[in-house]
XYZ file of C-alpha atoms in Angstrom:
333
model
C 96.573 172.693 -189.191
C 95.948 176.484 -189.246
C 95.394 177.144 -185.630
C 96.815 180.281 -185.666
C 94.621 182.306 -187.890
C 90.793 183.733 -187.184
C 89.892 181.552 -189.803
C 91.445 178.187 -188.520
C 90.623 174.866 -190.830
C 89.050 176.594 -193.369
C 91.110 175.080 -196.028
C 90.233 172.080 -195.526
C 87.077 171.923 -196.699
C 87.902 173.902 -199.878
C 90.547 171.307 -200.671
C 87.570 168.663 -200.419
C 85.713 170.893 -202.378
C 87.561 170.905 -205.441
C 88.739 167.062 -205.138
C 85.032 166.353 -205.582
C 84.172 169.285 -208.345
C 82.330 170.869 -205.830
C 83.116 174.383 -207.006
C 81.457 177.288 -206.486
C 83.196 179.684 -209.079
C 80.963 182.257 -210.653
C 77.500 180.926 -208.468
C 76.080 184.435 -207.042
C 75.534 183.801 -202.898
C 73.811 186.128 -200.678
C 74.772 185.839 -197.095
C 71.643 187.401 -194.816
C 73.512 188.467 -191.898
C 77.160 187.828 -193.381
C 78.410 190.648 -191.581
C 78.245 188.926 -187.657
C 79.885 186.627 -185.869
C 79.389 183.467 -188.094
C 78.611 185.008 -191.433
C 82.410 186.253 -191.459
C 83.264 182.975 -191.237
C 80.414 181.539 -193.587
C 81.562 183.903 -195.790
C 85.202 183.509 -196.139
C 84.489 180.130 -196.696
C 82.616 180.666 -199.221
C 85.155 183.119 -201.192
C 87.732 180.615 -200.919
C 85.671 178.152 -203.175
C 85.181 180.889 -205.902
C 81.574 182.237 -205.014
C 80.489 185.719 -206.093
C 79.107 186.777 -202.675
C 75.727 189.177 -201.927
C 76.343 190.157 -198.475
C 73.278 191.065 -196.804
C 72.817 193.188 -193.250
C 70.327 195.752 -192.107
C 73.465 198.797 -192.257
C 75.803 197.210 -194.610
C 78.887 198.984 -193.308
C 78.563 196.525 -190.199
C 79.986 194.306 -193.095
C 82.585 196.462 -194.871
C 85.649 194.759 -193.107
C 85.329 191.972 -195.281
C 86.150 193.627 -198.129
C 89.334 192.602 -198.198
C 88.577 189.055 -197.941
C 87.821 188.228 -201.448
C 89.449 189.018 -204.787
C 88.396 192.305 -206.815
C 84.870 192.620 -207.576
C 83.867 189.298 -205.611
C 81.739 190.558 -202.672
C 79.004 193.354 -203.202
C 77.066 194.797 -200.002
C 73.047 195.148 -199.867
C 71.237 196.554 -197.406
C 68.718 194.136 -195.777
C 66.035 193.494 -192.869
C 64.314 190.377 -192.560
C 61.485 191.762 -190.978
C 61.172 194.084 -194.355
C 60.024 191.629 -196.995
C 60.795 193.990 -199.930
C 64.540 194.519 -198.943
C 64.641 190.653 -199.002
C 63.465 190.262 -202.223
C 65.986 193.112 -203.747
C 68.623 191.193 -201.732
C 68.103 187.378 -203.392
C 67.123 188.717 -206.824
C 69.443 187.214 -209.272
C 70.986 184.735 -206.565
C 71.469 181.057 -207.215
C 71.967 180.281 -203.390
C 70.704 181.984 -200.442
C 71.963 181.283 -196.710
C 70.055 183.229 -194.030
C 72.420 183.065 -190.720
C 70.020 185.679 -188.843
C 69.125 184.822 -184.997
C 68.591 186.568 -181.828
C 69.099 185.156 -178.281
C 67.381 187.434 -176.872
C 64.112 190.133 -177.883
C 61.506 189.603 -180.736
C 62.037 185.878 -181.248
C 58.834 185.530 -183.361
C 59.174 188.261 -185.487
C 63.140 187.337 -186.244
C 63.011 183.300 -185.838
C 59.560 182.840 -187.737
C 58.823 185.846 -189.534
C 61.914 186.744 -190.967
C 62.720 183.073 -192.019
C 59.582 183.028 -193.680
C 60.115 185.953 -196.069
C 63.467 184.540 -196.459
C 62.341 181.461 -197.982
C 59.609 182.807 -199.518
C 61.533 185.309 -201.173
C 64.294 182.678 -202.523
C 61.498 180.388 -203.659
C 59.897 183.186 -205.814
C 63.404 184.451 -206.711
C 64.115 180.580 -208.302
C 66.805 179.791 -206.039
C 68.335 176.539 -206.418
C 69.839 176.010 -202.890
C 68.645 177.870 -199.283
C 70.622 177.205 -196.359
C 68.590 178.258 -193.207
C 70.740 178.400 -189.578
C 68.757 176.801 -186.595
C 69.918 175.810 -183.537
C 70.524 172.561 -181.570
C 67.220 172.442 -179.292
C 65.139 173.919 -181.924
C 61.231 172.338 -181.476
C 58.039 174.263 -181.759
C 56.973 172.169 -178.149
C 59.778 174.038 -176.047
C 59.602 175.568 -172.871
C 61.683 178.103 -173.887
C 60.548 180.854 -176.084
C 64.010 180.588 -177.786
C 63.631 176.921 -178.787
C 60.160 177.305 -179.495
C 60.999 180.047 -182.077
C 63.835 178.393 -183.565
C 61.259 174.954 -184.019
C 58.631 177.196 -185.543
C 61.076 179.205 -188.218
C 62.379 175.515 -189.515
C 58.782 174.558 -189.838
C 57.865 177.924 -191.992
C 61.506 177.303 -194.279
C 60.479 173.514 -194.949
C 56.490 174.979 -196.268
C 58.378 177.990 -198.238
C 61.264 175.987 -199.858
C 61.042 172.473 -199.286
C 64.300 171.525 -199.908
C 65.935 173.979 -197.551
C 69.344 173.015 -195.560
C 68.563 173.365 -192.302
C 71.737 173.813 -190.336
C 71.409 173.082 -186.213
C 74.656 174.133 -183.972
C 75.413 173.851 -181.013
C 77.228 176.459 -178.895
C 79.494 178.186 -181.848
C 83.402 179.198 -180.266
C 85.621 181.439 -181.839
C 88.019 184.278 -181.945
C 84.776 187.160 -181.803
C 82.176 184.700 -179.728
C 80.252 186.045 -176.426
C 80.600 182.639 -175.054
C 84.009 181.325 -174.123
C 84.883 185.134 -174.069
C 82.223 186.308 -171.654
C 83.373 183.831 -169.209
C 87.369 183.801 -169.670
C 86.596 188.050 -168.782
C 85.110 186.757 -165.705
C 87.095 184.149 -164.775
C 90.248 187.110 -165.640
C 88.660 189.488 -163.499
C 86.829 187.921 -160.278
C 88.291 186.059 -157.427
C 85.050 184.138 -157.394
C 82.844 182.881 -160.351
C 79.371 181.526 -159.498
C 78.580 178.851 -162.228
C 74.618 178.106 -163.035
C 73.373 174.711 -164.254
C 77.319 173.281 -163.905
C 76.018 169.697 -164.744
C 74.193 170.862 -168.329
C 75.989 169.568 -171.012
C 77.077 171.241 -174.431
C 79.037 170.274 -177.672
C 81.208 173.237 -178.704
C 81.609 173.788 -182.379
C 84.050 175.981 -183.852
C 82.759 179.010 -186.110
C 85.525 177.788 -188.673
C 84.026 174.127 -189.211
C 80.481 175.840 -189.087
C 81.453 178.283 -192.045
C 82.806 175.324 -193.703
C 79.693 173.235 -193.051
C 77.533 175.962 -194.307
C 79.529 176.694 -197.209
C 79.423 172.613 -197.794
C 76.070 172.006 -197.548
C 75.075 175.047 -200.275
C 77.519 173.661 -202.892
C 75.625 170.077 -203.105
C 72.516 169.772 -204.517
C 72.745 166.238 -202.772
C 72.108 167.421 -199.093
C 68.245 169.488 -200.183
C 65.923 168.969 -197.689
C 68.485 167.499 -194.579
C 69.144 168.613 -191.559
C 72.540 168.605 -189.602
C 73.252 169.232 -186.154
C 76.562 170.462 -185.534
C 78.857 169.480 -182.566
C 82.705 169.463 -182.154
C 84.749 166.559 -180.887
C 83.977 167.217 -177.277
C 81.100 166.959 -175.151
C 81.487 169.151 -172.019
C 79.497 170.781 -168.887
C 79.499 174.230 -168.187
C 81.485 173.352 -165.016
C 83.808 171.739 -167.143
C 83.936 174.786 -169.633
C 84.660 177.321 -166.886
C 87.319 175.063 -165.683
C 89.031 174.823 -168.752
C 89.121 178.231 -169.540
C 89.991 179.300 -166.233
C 93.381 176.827 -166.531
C 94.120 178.350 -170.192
C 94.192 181.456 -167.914
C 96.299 180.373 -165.766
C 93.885 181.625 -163.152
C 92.628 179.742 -160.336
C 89.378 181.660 -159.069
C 86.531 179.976 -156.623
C 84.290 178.201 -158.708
C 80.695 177.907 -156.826
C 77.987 176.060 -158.821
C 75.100 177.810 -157.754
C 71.873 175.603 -156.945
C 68.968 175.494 -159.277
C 66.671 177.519 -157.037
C 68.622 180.060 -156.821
C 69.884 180.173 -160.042
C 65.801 179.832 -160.817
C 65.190 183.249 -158.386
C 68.401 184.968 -160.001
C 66.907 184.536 -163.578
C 63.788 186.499 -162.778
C 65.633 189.758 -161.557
C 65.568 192.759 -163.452
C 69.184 193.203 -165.106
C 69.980 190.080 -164.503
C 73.222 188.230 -166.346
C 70.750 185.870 -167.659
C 66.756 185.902 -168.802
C 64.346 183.318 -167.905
C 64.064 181.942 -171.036
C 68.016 181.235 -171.119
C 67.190 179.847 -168.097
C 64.953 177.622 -169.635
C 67.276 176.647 -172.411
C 69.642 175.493 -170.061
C 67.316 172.763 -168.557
C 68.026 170.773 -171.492
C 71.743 169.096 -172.356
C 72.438 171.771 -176.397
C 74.399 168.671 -178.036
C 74.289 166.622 -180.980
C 71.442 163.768 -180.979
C 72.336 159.813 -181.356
C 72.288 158.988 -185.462
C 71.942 162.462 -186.541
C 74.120 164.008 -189.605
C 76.448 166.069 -188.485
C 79.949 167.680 -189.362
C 81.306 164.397 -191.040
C 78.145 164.079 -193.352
C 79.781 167.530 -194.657
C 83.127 166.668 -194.750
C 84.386 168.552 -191.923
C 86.660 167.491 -189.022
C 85.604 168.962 -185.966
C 88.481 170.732 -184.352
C 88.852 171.127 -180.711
C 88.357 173.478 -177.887
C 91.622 173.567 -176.632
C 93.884 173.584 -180.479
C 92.303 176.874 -181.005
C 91.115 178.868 -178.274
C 94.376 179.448 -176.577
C 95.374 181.476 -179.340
C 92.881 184.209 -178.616
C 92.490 183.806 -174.982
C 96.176 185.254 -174.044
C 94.631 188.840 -173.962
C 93.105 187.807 -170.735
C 96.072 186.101 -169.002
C 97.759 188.317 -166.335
C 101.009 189.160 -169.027
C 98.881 188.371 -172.371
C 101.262 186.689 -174.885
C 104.634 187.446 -172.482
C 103.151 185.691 -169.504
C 102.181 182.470 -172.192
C 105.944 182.292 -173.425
C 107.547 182.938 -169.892
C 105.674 179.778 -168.543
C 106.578 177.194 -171.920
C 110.191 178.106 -171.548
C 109.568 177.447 -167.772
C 108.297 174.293 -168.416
C-alpha cells in the first residue's frame, strides 16, 4: 500500500481500471473546482487513467500546482464561476465528462449548492456531455433542519431535472493530508491543555480524499453507474469523542477532553465569532455516515483505507519533536 504519499491508494483503482478496459485515454474531463482540497485528488486520479483534463476554478492559478501532475499537454486551466453561467458553458464546451466538486460549508448555500449545480448540469446537458458527476454530501435532503443539508438535497434535485443520468456522489467527512478536519483538531489538541468536545456521541464515517478521487474518477469512466447515487464511508464508524481521542494519542498528547453538554454547546453556536455556526450545529444533530443497503465505495471498486494507515504520516508536524520525536519513541518501543 502507498501510505506514504499525498496521494495514498490511488493506484489501485487505475489498476482496476485497465483490467476492466475502463480507460480514459484521450476522453476530455473538466474538473469544476479541481484546484481544492478534493479536486487535487479527483484529479490525479483521473490523469493516471489517461484523461485529458479541463481544470476549472474561479482564479485558475489556485490550480497551477498541478501542473506537474500529468504528462505534457494533459491538463489545461479555465477560468470558471458557477454562479456565472457563461463561464460554465466556455468551461464544458467540447468536454465528454464533466465533474462539478464545488461546495461551501459555510455562506451562500443556495446560490452555490442549487444555483451553481444547476447551470452546471444545464450547461453539460446542452454541451452533449455523456457523463456528469455531481459531489453531494452524506445528509443531503431538501427537508433538513440545516440550511447546509437542505441545500445540498435541493442541488441533487436540480442535477437529476438538468441531466438525468447524473452521478451523484454523497461523502461523508473527507480526511487527508490538506483537510480542515482531522487537522483543525490535531492543532488543538497540539496546542491546548484542555479541548472542549461538542456533540461527542455524533457519529461519522471518515473517508479518505484518495478513495474519494478514485471513486469519482470510477464512477465517470462507466457509463454503467448513470443515474446512481453512492454514499461514501471508510472502514470505520467513529464519534467525535472517539476522533479527538485518536488523534490526540497519534500526538502523543494527553490533553483534558470535556464533552461539552448540548445546551451549552446550543448557546455557544449562536455567539458572534463563534468556532462553529448554528447551522453546523444543526448538522451535527444527525449521525454523517453511510445508510444500511446503500452503494458505496465497493460498488466502485475501491477499498476503503483507514484512519489510522494514513493519517500518521501527516500528523507528525504537530507532535512535540515532529518526525524525531515519532522515531525516538518506535526505537523505544
Amino acid at each position: 500500500m502507498l501510505v506514504n504519499t499525498p496521494f495514498a491508494g490511488q493506484g489501485r483503482w487505475r489498476d482496476q481500471s485497465e483490467r476492466k478496459g475502463r480507460t480514459m485515454k484521450d476522453k476530455l474531463v473538466t474538473v469544476i473546482g479541481g484546484g481544492g482540497f478534493l479536486g487535487r485528488y479527483v484529479v490525479r486520479a483521473l490523469l493516471r487513467s489517461g484523461a485529458r483534463m479541463r481544470i476549472a476554478e474561479r482564479d485558475p492559478r489556485h490550480a497551477w500546482y498541478l501542473r506537474t501532475q500529468g504528462g505534457l499537454g494533459q491538463s489545461q486551466f479555465v477560468a470558471a464561476d458557477v454562479t456565472k453561467p457563461e463561464t460554465i458553458a466556455r468551461a464544458v464546451a467540447g468536454a465528454d465528462i464533466v465533474i462539478n466538486l464545488v461546495g461551501v460549508l459555510a455562506g451562500d448555500f443556495e446560490r452555490i449548492h442549487v444555483g451553481g449545480a444547476e447551470t452546471v448540469a444545464k450547461a453539460a446537458a446542452a454541451a452533449g456531455v455523456t457523463t456528469l458527476v455531481h459531489l453531494s454530501a452524506i445528509g443531503a435532503d431538501a427537508g433538513a433542519a440545516s440550511a447546509y443539508g437542505s441545500s445540498k438535497g435541493r442541488g441533487e434535485a436540480a442535477v437529476r431535472a438538468a441531466f438525468p443520468g447524473a452521478v451523484i456522489i454523497r461523502p461523508s467527512i473527507v480526511f487527508g493530508r490538506e483537510d480542515q478536519f482531522i487537522n483543525r483538531f490535531a492543532g488543538m489538541v497540539a496546542k491546548a491543555p484542555v479541548v472542549p468536545v461538542l456533540r461527542a456521541g455524533v457519529k461519522f464515517q471518515p473517508v479518505f480524499a484518495g478513495d474519494v478521487g478514485d471513486a469519482v474518477a470510477a464512477a465517470a469512466a462507466d457509463p454503467a453507474f448513470a443515474g446512481r447515487t453512492f454514499e461514501l464511508g471508510g472502514p470505520d464508524v467513529m464519534s467525535m469523542g472517539a476522533i479527538i481521542h485518536w488523534i490526540a494519542t497519534a500526538l502523543g498528547r494527553s490533553p483534558s477532553i470535556i464533552n461539552l453538554p448540548d445546551g451549552l454547546g446550543a448557546l455557544l453556536a449562536r455567539l458572534p465569532g463563534a468556532p462553529i455556526t448554528k447551522d453546523q450545529w444543526l448538522m451535527l444533530q444527525q449521525d454523517n455516515v453511510v445508510a444500511a443497503g446503500a452503494d458505496g465505495l465497493a460498488a466502485l471498486g475501491v477499498t476503503p483505507t483507514p484512519l489510522a494507515s494514513v493519517a500518521p504520516d501527516w500528523l507528525v508536524r504537530f507532535r512535540r519533536s515532529g518526525r524525531f520525536g515519532r522515531r525516538t519513541e518506535t526505537l523505544a518501543a
